């Protein structure tokens, strides 16, 4: 999936493209030249592709908020090939991108981290400026010109590498200029809108978060942008003199609640448990008595396996690169097996399971019939080699939630546990 | 001497490439899949993730609509081949997925977990049973009522002659051709049971739609040529009913 996305979107999305612009964006009308229509055609087709891969997030309430904020910000289109449309993609990476035809996509992983509509407006304003400035088309032209120049020059013996190094450096610099331009225009766009421009630097703070010590956590479009911390500083200076506007987060929080739960689960599923814990704890601060939230937090602690606590700021870039390499080399089961070979890993494993158990019990203290917490307890007991406790917890789950989607999975686990219990019984009789 | 060494190196590389290709086409399976114990009878084939690119002289054009169309064609071909080998195949259409929010969630989860697993895949190690796609695939298989889920990827690269010449002169460029993979993941255990790869290198040059479709059909045949037939007599089935398991366990816990 990622391969396709990068091939397609890198060719189109302004926010993504590291090689790029020799020129500033053009906020007037930009007629398409020969052979550029394919940029628009491909942009139009991409949505069909996302739909074919079931990636388009369909919660109408969430979409309505995103569309409304987008509409509040989008300027009138300057060309007939541009029509602003706003979509959400189911992807936990904190990302957003815009296509030359005006389609703006924001990931669930970005929405889940935002606190209010002003922050959402900050993200969308940045992307809208990529469209309004025709950055995709400008970059396409610039890249093509540079690539041709590079190839021609590199054909004359010996200069190729030098030329390419120079090209790469300047290209990267220009890309940053366009990004900076989008940031600058975003601040101005927010100033002319109902939203608070002071939300803009907060987005870069969010993007600078690195809970997993992988920086970037996963290669995202935004990771090719200028350093997020530097952008946050620049942005703070930029908006310092702008007026503050009132911000309301309760309604936004409510609409995004299920999306956040889904994103936490996605982080667990994708094996980013530190990020899942951070996000879950931040939501639990606001909703401390929700068993469902405590349950996903328990799952996140389980997913930690033999990993200890992590302070990404204390890791060197080399450590982070090594972490990323290791992560992509081995399956999560292999990594857990390696962690459990060390004393430190075993201690972390026990501590994480204890945290998970404690969290499930907190959920059950609020609602003793909250079935998923019983399943979580069963999983912890199973990992701690307590088959009787595990069987009791799973059984409780199956009885409380007879129509659960994972019933067959849990029954298979119970079948295995029955075998273990019988073996224990036979052994004790002997 | 140096020229002779180079010739030997090129020959060795060619032999190695051929050997690798032959193995790749043969597929990699677990022992239990081979002997039939975990070989499924029913398979759900998820939408094929297809990438179609035209590698031109100075840029690469991604053909999105063609990707969707060729992916659907590949799914149909793969389904026909598997059906011909005795499997009950359900092709899960995107429209059906998008109309069912729960199915959509399960499919996205399973696809992501599969992508993570396959990015670490070394096909020779499948026999060690170290690749597992987790509860996400089990949930999907249960929901669809099938024994296994099949994930498939298709890549088509068209390199026009101009692009190939520029690539040859100045370096870079993509090799033209079509390749596909099809993995079968067990719905009970979540284990990767089989992984098939089909490759069809072609000469550079513009290709008509018929030619690309012919390549797609060819890689489907190459990928699945060595898939064994379904064999109900060998598959290990769970004998106890769910309620039997629960009752037995309750009585064990009461003791």
XYZ file of C-alpha atoms in Angstrom:
685
model
C 0.000 0.000 0.000
C 2.688 2.443 1.037
C 4.646 1.829 -2.157
C 1.709 2.706 -4.305
C 0.838 5.739 -2.246
C 4.330 7.107 -2.438
C 4.623 6.516 -6.166
C 1.326 8.175 -6.892
C 1.231 10.911 -4.321
C 4.857 11.939 -4.532
C 4.203 12.645 -8.165
C 1.269 14.863 -7.288
C 1.097 16.109 -3.769
C 2.731 19.362 -3.100
C 3.227 18.699 0.555
C 5.173 15.606 -0.175
C 7.655 16.182 -2.882
C 11.266 16.569 -1.769
C 12.653 17.315 -5.216
C 11.097 20.442 -6.433
C 10.561 24.013 -7.026
C 12.731 26.496 -8.800
C 10.010 29.081 -8.405
C 7.549 30.397 -5.883
C 3.966 29.321 -5.992
C 1.615 31.109 -8.375
C -1.637 32.183 -6.751
C -3.184 33.496 -9.972
C -4.517 31.410 -12.817
C -2.065 28.776 -14.096
C -3.192 27.276 -17.412
C -2.017 23.725 -17.958
C 0.683 23.169 -20.546
C 0.937 20.226 -22.914
C 1.009 16.874 -21.166
C 0.151 18.340 -17.756
C -3.476 17.273 -17.919
C -2.369 13.862 -16.626
C -1.585 15.474 -13.245
C -5.220 16.435 -12.921
C -6.492 13.156 -14.364
C -4.389 11.159 -11.939
C -5.513 13.350 -9.047
C -9.128 12.731 -10.025
C -8.551 8.992 -10.234
C -6.764 8.691 -6.900
C -9.954 8.958 -4.931
C -11.298 5.926 -6.765
C -8.147 4.078 -5.842
C -8.444 4.988 -2.159
C -12.064 3.825 -2.249
C -11.053 0.581 -3.950
C -8.667 -0.095 -1.071
C -11.341 0.788 1.520
C -9.201 3.609 2.877
C -11.755 6.420 2.757
C -13.018 7.172 6.246
C -16.779 7.553 6.124
C -17.983 8.939 9.481
C -20.331 11.692 8.326
C -20.032 13.776 11.495
C -16.251 13.893 11.204
C -16.437 14.618 7.486
C -18.898 17.427 8.067
C -16.486 19.174 10.451
C -13.557 18.766 8.065
C -15.570 19.996 5.084
C -17.003 22.962 6.952
C -13.614 24.146 8.194
C -12.142 23.572 4.725
C -14.909 25.578 3.066
C -14.383 28.429 5.543
C -10.771 28.683 4.418
C -10.655 27.824 0.727
C -10.339 30.787 -1.654
C -12.352 30.852 -4.900
C -10.630 28.508 -7.406
C -8.578 30.333 -10.043
C -8.712 27.557 -12.638
C -11.427 25.283 -13.931
C -9.395 22.182 -13.041
C -9.441 23.103 -9.347
C -12.330 22.254 -7.064
C -11.718 22.111 -3.331
C -12.888 18.832 -1.789
C -11.976 17.512 1.632
C -11.581 13.871 2.627
C -10.362 11.762 5.526
C -8.172 8.705 4.996
C -7.959 5.868 7.491
C -4.259 5.975 8.284
C -2.734 6.515 11.738
C 0.294 8.482 10.531
C -0.043 12.197 11.376
C -0.299 13.410 7.850
C -2.221 15.477 5.335
C -1.707 16.191 1.661
C -3.216 18.103 -1.218
C -3.488 17.260 -4.904
C -3.346 19.717 -7.811
C -7.074 19.257 -8.556
C -7.984 20.651 -5.122
C -8.551 17.362 -3.280
C -7.275 17.705 0.272
C -6.806 14.592 2.405
C -6.246 14.462 6.128
C -5.367 11.228 7.896
C -7.235 9.894 10.896
C -3.854 9.902 12.683
C -3.638 13.681 12.278
C -7.239 14.363 13.258
C -6.862 12.191 16.357
C -4.064 14.420 17.645
C -5.829 17.727 17.104
C -7.603 19.452 19.978
C -9.984 21.853 18.271
C -11.180 23.300 14.999
C -8.497 26.001 14.974
C -5.781 23.346 14.849
C -7.677 21.570 12.099
C -7.927 24.896 10.279
C -4.144 25.277 10.572
C -3.534 21.929 8.857
C -6.107 22.552 6.135
C -4.897 26.121 5.535
C -1.394 24.804 4.840
C -2.713 22.234 2.361
C -5.124 24.670 0.734
C -2.195 26.967 0.002
C -0.414 24.168 -1.814
C -3.441 23.987 -4.098
C -4.019 27.742 -4.349
C -0.313 28.310 -5.113
C -0.376 25.522 -7.739
C 2.626 24.005 -5.984
C 2.052 20.608 -7.550
C 2.241 22.009 -11.070
C 5.109 24.385 -10.236
C 7.081 21.498 -8.754
C 6.299 19.217 -11.643
C 7.674 21.766 -14.111
C 10.738 22.484 -11.998
C 11.561 18.838 -11.411
C 11.282 18.021 -15.072
C 13.542 20.898 -16.050
C 16.152 19.972 -13.454
C 16.090 16.296 -14.284
C 16.693 17.010 -17.965
C 19.534 19.445 -17.151
C 21.083 16.916 -14.809
C 20.950 14.112 -17.337
C 22.392 16.220 -20.110
C 25.235 17.506 -17.934
C 25.964 14.138 -16.389
C 26.459 12.766 -19.899
C 29.635 14.846 -20.238
C 32.199 12.683 -18.480
C 32.937 12.972 -14.823
C 30.615 15.755 -13.718
C 27.571 13.605 -13.124
C 27.949 12.974 -9.412
C 28.908 16.539 -8.682
C 25.969 17.855 -10.630
C 23.597 15.445 -8.933
C 24.808 16.403 -5.473
C 24.299 20.063 -6.342
C 20.916 19.323 -7.801
C 19.817 17.393 -4.771
C 20.903 20.120 -2.387
C 19.196 22.901 -4.282
C 16.101 20.843 -4.891
C 15.749 20.078 -1.232
C 16.211 23.737 -0.391
C 13.529 24.792 -2.831
C 11.127 22.261 -1.476
C 11.571 23.809 1.920
C 10.918 27.220 0.459
C 7.605 26.093 -0.915
C 6.731 24.517 2.413
C 7.640 27.731 4.149
C 5.522 29.623 1.675
C 2.548 27.386 2.485
C 3.162 27.971 6.210
C 3.355 31.742 5.703
C 0.169 31.870 3.660
C -1.577 29.578 6.160
C -1.046 32.148 8.912
C -2.540 34.853 6.708
C -5.455 32.602 5.739
C -6.216 31.917 9.412
C -6.070 35.608 10.198
C -8.852 36.209 7.675
C -10.946 33.335 9.039
C -13.004 32.671 12.188
C -10.158 30.479 13.552
C -7.292 31.272 15.913
C -3.960 31.749 14.070
C -2.119 30.849 17.280
C -3.161 27.242 16.661
C -0.721 27.021 13.746
C 2.520 26.580 15.744
C 0.774 24.003 17.926
C 0.458 21.746 14.899
C 4.210 21.713 14.458
C 4.578 20.820 18.150
C 2.296 17.864 17.502
C 4.318 16.862 14.439
C 7.547 17.034 16.439
C 6.289 14.365 18.876
C 8.321 11.170 18.655
C 6.962 8.666 21.154
C 8.621 5.655 19.554
C 12.148 7.012 19.220
C 12.072 6.498 15.466
C 11.919 10.073 14.254
C 10.261 10.085 11.867
C 7.905 7.551 13.452
C 6.993 6.331 10.007
C 8.055 8.034 6.788
C 5.299 10.540 6.257
C 4.778 13.276 3.769
C 5.270 15.742 6.548
C 8.634 14.287 7.466
C 10.071 15.738 4.267
C 9.107 19.183 5.454
C 11.465 21.470 7.295
C 12.187 20.409 10.856
C 8.946 20.640 12.842
C 10.541 22.279 15.872
C 12.099 24.982 13.710
C 8.761 25.473 11.978
C 7.037 25.806 15.337
C 9.505 28.544 16.354
C 9.134 30.428 13.078
C 5.395 30.081 13.184
C 5.204 31.364 16.785
C 7.144 34.476 15.799
C 4.882 34.922 12.810
C 1.590 34.785 14.721
C 2.838 36.558 17.857
C 1.284 39.876 16.876
C -1.909 38.400 15.509
C -5.101 38.618 17.570
C -6.177 35.584 19.601
C -9.639 34.176 18.991
C -11.795 32.130 21.379
C -11.430 28.383 20.957
C -13.968 25.735 21.805
C -12.874 22.143 22.042
C -15.737 20.200 23.680
C -17.844 19.754 20.553
C -14.738 18.883 18.507
C -13.633 16.335 21.114
C -17.038 14.662 21.035
C -17.104 14.350 17.264
C -13.555 12.972 17.156
C -13.991 10.571 20.065
C -14.639 7.383 18.079
C -11.998 8.343 15.533
C -9.477 8.680 18.366
C -10.403 5.258 19.737
C -9.950 3.812 16.280
C -6.581 5.519 15.907
C -5.345 4.250 19.271
C -6.316 0.755 18.160
C -4.532 1.356 14.863
C -1.352 2.318 16.719
C -1.596 -0.853 18.785
C -2.227 -2.916 15.723
C 0.686 -1.335 13.860
C 2.950 -1.894 16.871
C 3.386 1.710 17.990
C 2.400 1.139 21.625
C 4.205 4.181 23.088
C 2.177 6.402 20.761
C -1.006 4.511 21.603
C -0.386 4.961 25.331
C 0.375 8.673 24.961
C -2.782 9.288 22.951
C -4.962 7.093 25.185
C -3.715 8.780 28.353
C -4.336 12.222 26.891
C -7.955 11.250 26.128
C -8.424 9.548 29.512
C -7.461 12.816 31.183
C -10.683 14.225 29.762
C -12.818 11.081 30.104
C -11.452 9.188 33.133
C -14.489 6.949 33.677
C -14.887 5.345 30.281
C -14.279 1.589 30.421
C -13.747 1.449 26.659
C -10.856 3.916 26.878
C -9.279 2.088 29.790
C -9.635 -1.115 27.847
C -7.679 0.202 24.840
C -5.068 1.593 27.212
C -4.748 -1.894 28.722
C -4.325 -3.318 25.214
C -1.603 -0.745 24.558
C 0.281 -1.822 27.687
C -0.008 -5.422 26.557
C 1.390 -4.466 23.163
C 4.488 -3.012 24.841
C 5.818 -6.557 25.220
C 9.350 -6.429 26.613
C 9.914 -2.754 25.847
C 10.797 -0.418 28.667
C 9.838 3.238 29.063
C 11.295 5.511 26.416
C 12.427 9.103 26.352
C 12.997 9.849 22.688
C 14.803 13.107 23.518
C 17.564 11.105 25.153
C 18.139 8.960 22.087
C 20.748 9.943 19.540
C 19.857 10.005 15.865
C 22.008 6.932 15.476
C 19.955 5.088 18.103
C 16.782 6.123 16.359
C 18.038 4.953 12.996
C 19.066 1.646 14.552
C 15.616 1.296 16.150
C 13.978 1.892 12.788
C 16.271 -0.636 11.076
C 15.613 -3.322 13.675
C 11.926 -2.687 13.491
C 11.841 -3.284 9.762
C 14.081 -6.296 9.874
C 12.201 -8.516 12.319
C 8.602 -9.445 12.984
C 7.125 -8.283 16.281
C 7.126 -11.899 17.534
C 10.843 -12.181 16.794
C 11.539 -8.906 18.589
C 9.546 -10.021 21.630
C 11.456 -13.306 21.742
C 14.731 -11.352 21.697
C 13.533 -8.996 24.428
C 12.611 -11.936 26.637
C 16.124 -13.295 26.361
C 17.388 -10.433 28.543
C 16.783 -9.800 32.226
C 15.794 -6.230 31.450
C 13.310 -7.352 28.803
C 11.682 -9.911 31.092
C 11.298 -7.305 33.845
C 9.737 -4.830 31.401
C 7.424 -7.550 30.088
C 6.176 -8.369 33.594
C 5.762 -4.686 34.445
C 3.821 -3.980 31.243
C 1.480 -6.906 31.803
C 0.932 -5.730 35.385
C 0.026 -2.266 34.064
C -2.323 -3.847 31.543
C -3.998 -5.988 34.214
C -4.380 -2.989 36.500
C -5.954 -0.953 33.694
C -8.457 -3.698 32.794
C -9.400 -3.979 36.470
C -9.982 -0.224 36.590
C -12.378 -0.631 33.654
C -14.170 -3.494 35.423
C -14.419 -1.475 38.629
C -16.473 1.043 36.626
C -18.510 -1.613 34.811
C -18.084 -5.255 35.933
C -19.965 -6.441 32.845
C -17.717 -4.661 30.375
C -16.871 -7.730 28.314
C -13.737 -6.570 26.405
C -11.895 -5.964 29.688
C -12.489 -9.621 30.608
C -10.959 -10.677 27.325
C -7.967 -8.421 28.045
C -7.575 -9.997 31.461
C -7.715 -13.427 29.868
C -4.910 -12.468 27.505
C -2.754 -11.202 30.360
C -3.392 -14.363 32.389
C -2.588 -16.498 29.382
C 0.746 -14.724 28.891
C 1.527 -15.078 32.586
C 0.881 -18.843 32.336
C -2.216 -18.758 34.546
C -4.492 -21.029 32.471
C -7.287 -21.336 35.042
C -7.585 -17.555 35.481
C -7.326 -17.063 31.734
C -10.071 -19.610 31.084
C -12.351 -17.996 33.674
C -11.823 -14.531 32.193
C -12.344 -15.676 28.591
C -15.421 -17.637 29.593
C -16.848 -14.559 31.250
C -16.176 -12.625 28.052
C -17.879 -15.168 25.816
C -20.903 -15.360 28.108
C -21.196 -11.564 28.406
C -20.728 -10.960 24.672
C -22.214 -13.983 22.900
C -22.320 -12.173 19.573
C -18.797 -10.750 19.713
C -17.041 -10.709 16.363
C -14.018 -12.484 17.808
C -16.026 -15.204 19.556
C -14.590 -17.958 17.383
C -11.050 -16.770 18.123
C -11.651 -16.750 21.866
C -13.345 -20.154 21.779
C -10.274 -21.566 20.026
C -8.140 -20.138 22.824
C -10.476 -21.739 25.354
C -10.144 -25.046 23.544
C -6.374 -24.833 23.924
C -6.695 -23.831 27.587
C -9.002 -26.796 28.257
C -6.245 -29.024 26.923
C -3.737 -27.404 29.264
C -6.018 -27.701 32.279
C -6.654 -31.372 31.548
C -2.925 -31.981 31.234
C -2.371 -30.247 34.585
C -5.112 -32.363 36.133
C -3.609 -35.572 34.799
C -0.171 -34.575 36.012
C -1.476 -33.872 39.545
C -3.311 -37.242 39.635
C -0.071 -39.020 38.792
C 42.003 -11.523 -17.757
C 39.833 -8.780 -16.477
C 37.471 -9.167 -19.391
C 37.265 -12.922 -18.766
C 36.504 -12.324 -15.084
C 33.750 -9.958 -16.049
C 32.269 -12.537 -18.388
C 32.316 -15.133 -15.604
C 30.682 -12.671 -13.203
C 27.941 -11.827 -15.675
C 27.333 -15.521 -16.383
C 27.212 -16.303 -12.650
C 24.793 -13.458 -12.058
C 22.578 -14.674 -14.891
C 22.550 -18.233 -13.509
C 21.780 -16.934 -10.014
C 18.978 -14.762 -11.367
C 17.495 -17.684 -13.275
C 17.717 -19.938 -10.221
C 16.073 -17.286 -8.083
C 13.344 -16.731 -10.656
C 12.589 -20.419 -10.909
C 12.290 -20.621 -7.126
C 10.234 -17.499 -6.973
C 7.741 -18.861 -9.447
C 7.607 -22.152 -7.612
C 6.237 -20.456 -4.484
C 7.010 -20.986 -0.824
C 4.702 -22.870 1.498
C 4.676 -24.340 4.994
C 5.012 -28.108 5.397
C 1.466 -28.351 6.717
C 0.149 -26.507 3.670
C 2.135 -28.828 1.476
C 0.780 -31.983 3.108
C -2.755 -30.609 3.186
C -3.357 -30.151 6.920
C -3.675 -26.369 6.722
C -4.509 -26.060 3.057
C -7.839 -24.224 2.919
C -10.962 -25.268 1.111
C -12.492 -21.809 0.938
C -10.558 -18.623 0.269
C -11.577 -14.955 0.279
C -9.552 -12.920 -2.211
C -9.263 -9.288 -1.149
C -9.081 -6.492 -3.745
C -5.789 -6.683 -5.562
C -3.485 -3.777 -4.836
C -2.199 -2.923 -8.283
C 0.434 -0.366 -9.230
C 0.763 0.562 -12.874
C 3.531 2.994 -13.772
C 4.851 4.382 -17.008
C 8.568 5.039 -16.496
C 9.257 7.873 -18.914
C 12.539 9.613 -19.640
C 12.402 12.196 -16.881
C 9.522 11.218 -14.673
C 7.268 8.378 -13.737
C 3.581 8.528 -14.427
C 1.295 6.486 -12.210
C -1.751 5.189 -14.034
C -4.315 5.015 -11.284
C -7.417 4.029 -13.242
C -5.507 1.333 -15.098
C -4.316 0.053 -11.701
C -7.885 -0.386 -10.517
C -8.910 -2.101 -13.755
C -5.932 -4.451 -14.043
C -6.260 -5.286 -10.359
C -9.852 -6.383 -10.937
C -8.796 -8.426 -13.964
C -6.027 -10.098 -11.970
C -8.476 -10.937 -9.177
C -10.794 -12.586 -11.669
C -7.957 -14.576 -13.239
C -6.560 -15.673 -9.876
C -10.048 -16.659 -8.775
C -10.547 -18.748 -11.924
C -7.233 -20.530 -11.443
C -7.927 -21.287 -7.782
C -11.487 -22.404 -8.551
C -10.072 -24.689 -11.224
C -7.927 -26.272 -8.522
C -10.941 -27.077 -6.397
C -11.050 -24.117 -4.009
C -14.209 -22.220 -3.204
C -13.168 -18.649 -3.916
C -14.976 -15.486 -2.892
C -13.691 -12.358 -4.598
C -14.386 -9.517 -2.190
C -15.353 -6.525 -4.327
C -14.510 -2.957 -3.221
C -18.177 -1.938 -3.522
C -19.180 -4.600 -1.042
C -16.439 -3.531 1.354
C -17.366 0.136 1.199
C -21.040 -0.660 1.777
C -20.325 -2.577 5.000
C -18.500 -0.481 7.643
C -17.559 -3.503 9.740
C -16.159 -5.361 6.751
C -14.320 -2.199 5.724
C -12.677 -1.987 9.143
C -11.684 -5.661 9.086
C -10.288 -5.428 5.555
C -8.240 -2.304 6.286
C -6.903 -3.848 9.510
C -6.038 -7.132 7.827
C -4.374 -5.398 4.881
C -2.231 -3.241 7.133
C -1.192 -6.196 9.254
C -0.404 -8.152 6.106
C 1.678 -5.268 4.723
C 3.676 -5.148 7.942
C 4.242 -8.888 7.858
C 5.150 -9.084 4.205
C 7.599 -6.176 4.450
C 9.711 -8.415 6.701
C 9.151 -11.532 4.658
C 11.953 -13.768 3.537
C 10.096 -16.434 1.593
C 12.511 -19.231 2.451
C 11.642 -18.778 6.123
C 7.939 -19.420 5.667
C 8.536 -23.046 6.616
C 9.611 -21.889 10.077
C 6.123 -20.493 10.591
C 7.412 -17.168 11.885
C 5.079 -14.959 9.863
C 1.700 -14.288 11.413
C -0.887 -11.672 10.475
C -2.614 -11.791 13.863
C -6.199 -11.552 15.017
C -6.988 -9.064 12.276
C -6.926 -11.800 9.644
C -8.695 -14.284 11.913
C -11.504 -11.815 12.490
C -11.885 -11.187 8.793
C -11.890 -14.901 7.957
C -14.516 -15.566 10.632
C -16.633 -12.685 9.420
C -16.494 -13.911 5.831
C -16.862 -17.551 6.845
C -13.792 -18.761 4.947
C -10.772 -20.892 5.808
C -8.176 -18.442 4.521
C -7.619 -14.967 3.194
C -5.643 -14.321 0.012
C -3.751 -11.053 -0.379
C -2.456 -10.094 -3.765
C -0.248 -7.379 -5.213
C 0.293 -6.589 -8.879
C 2.957 -4.334 -10.394
C 3.035 -3.303 -14.019
C 5.855 -1.118 -15.326
C 5.719 0.146 -18.883
C 8.958 1.721 -20.076
C 8.601 3.392 -23.469
C 11.615 3.037 -25.753
C 12.631 6.681 -25.184
C 12.703 6.183 -21.430
C 14.700 2.976 -21.783
C 17.283 4.658 -24.024
C 17.683 7.616 -21.680
C 17.943 5.190 -18.756
C 20.606 3.169 -20.535
C 22.608 6.286 -21.448
C 22.387 8.190 -18.213
C 21.567 5.513 -15.676
C 18.444 4.942 -13.636
C 15.055 4.056 -15.034
C 12.781 1.140 -14.235
C 12.832 -2.293 -15.825
C 9.707 -2.943 -17.827
C 7.600 -5.922 -16.888
C 4.842 -7.272 -14.736
C 5.001 -9.073 -11.417
C 2.509 -10.302 -8.899
C 2.385 -11.940 -5.510
C -0.377 -13.907 -3.905
C -0.208 -14.903 -0.244
C -2.540 -17.266 1.544
C -3.002 -16.626 5.260
C -4.750 -19.205 7.416
C -7.975 -17.928 8.955
C -7.630 -19.950 12.145
C -4.005 -19.332 13.086
C -3.230 -16.142 11.144
C -0.077 -17.833 9.849
C 1.262 -17.162 6.386
C 0.883 -20.559 4.740
C 1.862 -19.857 1.166
C 3.431 -17.088 -0.877
C 3.530 -17.181 -4.667
C 5.360 -14.847 -6.987
C 5.041 -14.453 -10.738
C 7.356 -12.326 -12.866
C 7.158 -11.486 -16.536
C 10.010 -9.307 -17.840
C 9.293 -7.689 -21.207
C 11.138 -5.607 -23.777
C 10.896 -1.808 -23.472
C 8.356 -0.041 -25.633
C 4.783 1.219 -25.507
C 2.315 -1.546 -24.751
C -1.268 -1.779 -25.878
C -3.958 -2.598 -23.337
C -4.234 -6.098 -24.821
C -0.511 -6.648 -24.362
C -0.626 -5.548 -20.729
C -3.658 -7.730 -20.090
C -1.786 -10.647 -21.603
C 1.115 -9.962 -19.212
C -1.281 -9.786 -16.274
C -2.790 -13.137 -17.258
C 0.675 -14.598 -17.639
C 1.877 -13.555 -14.173
C -1.335 -14.900 -12.643
C -0.631 -18.268 -14.282
C 3.054 -18.164 -13.310
C 2.271 -17.205 -9.725
C -0.398 -19.805 -9.139
C 0.841 -22.565 -11.388
C 2.321 -24.500 -8.493
C -0.600 -24.010 -6.094
C -1.663 -27.531 -5.110
C -5.290 -28.539 -5.492
C -7.711 -28.301 -2.587
C -7.943 -31.559 -0.668
C -10.812 -31.929 1.810
C -9.573 -35.348 2.915
C -6.367 -33.970 4.390
C -7.477 -30.718 5.986
C -7.534 -30.794 9.785
C -10.916 -29.639 10.986
C -11.992 -28.611 14.468
C -14.285 -31.377 15.732
C -15.843 -29.901 18.867
C -18.678 -27.392 18.630
C -18.281 -24.025 20.364
C -20.868 -24.911 22.969
C -19.156 -28.267 23.646
C -15.904 -26.441 24.315
C -17.550 -23.967 26.675
C -19.448 -26.664 28.593
C -16.364 -28.826 28.937
C -14.382 -25.890 30.225
C -17.051 -24.889 32.714
C -17.073 -28.374 34.169
C -13.258 -28.356 34.315
C -13.318 -25.057 36.204
C -15.966 -26.335 38.609
C -13.736 -29.196 39.692
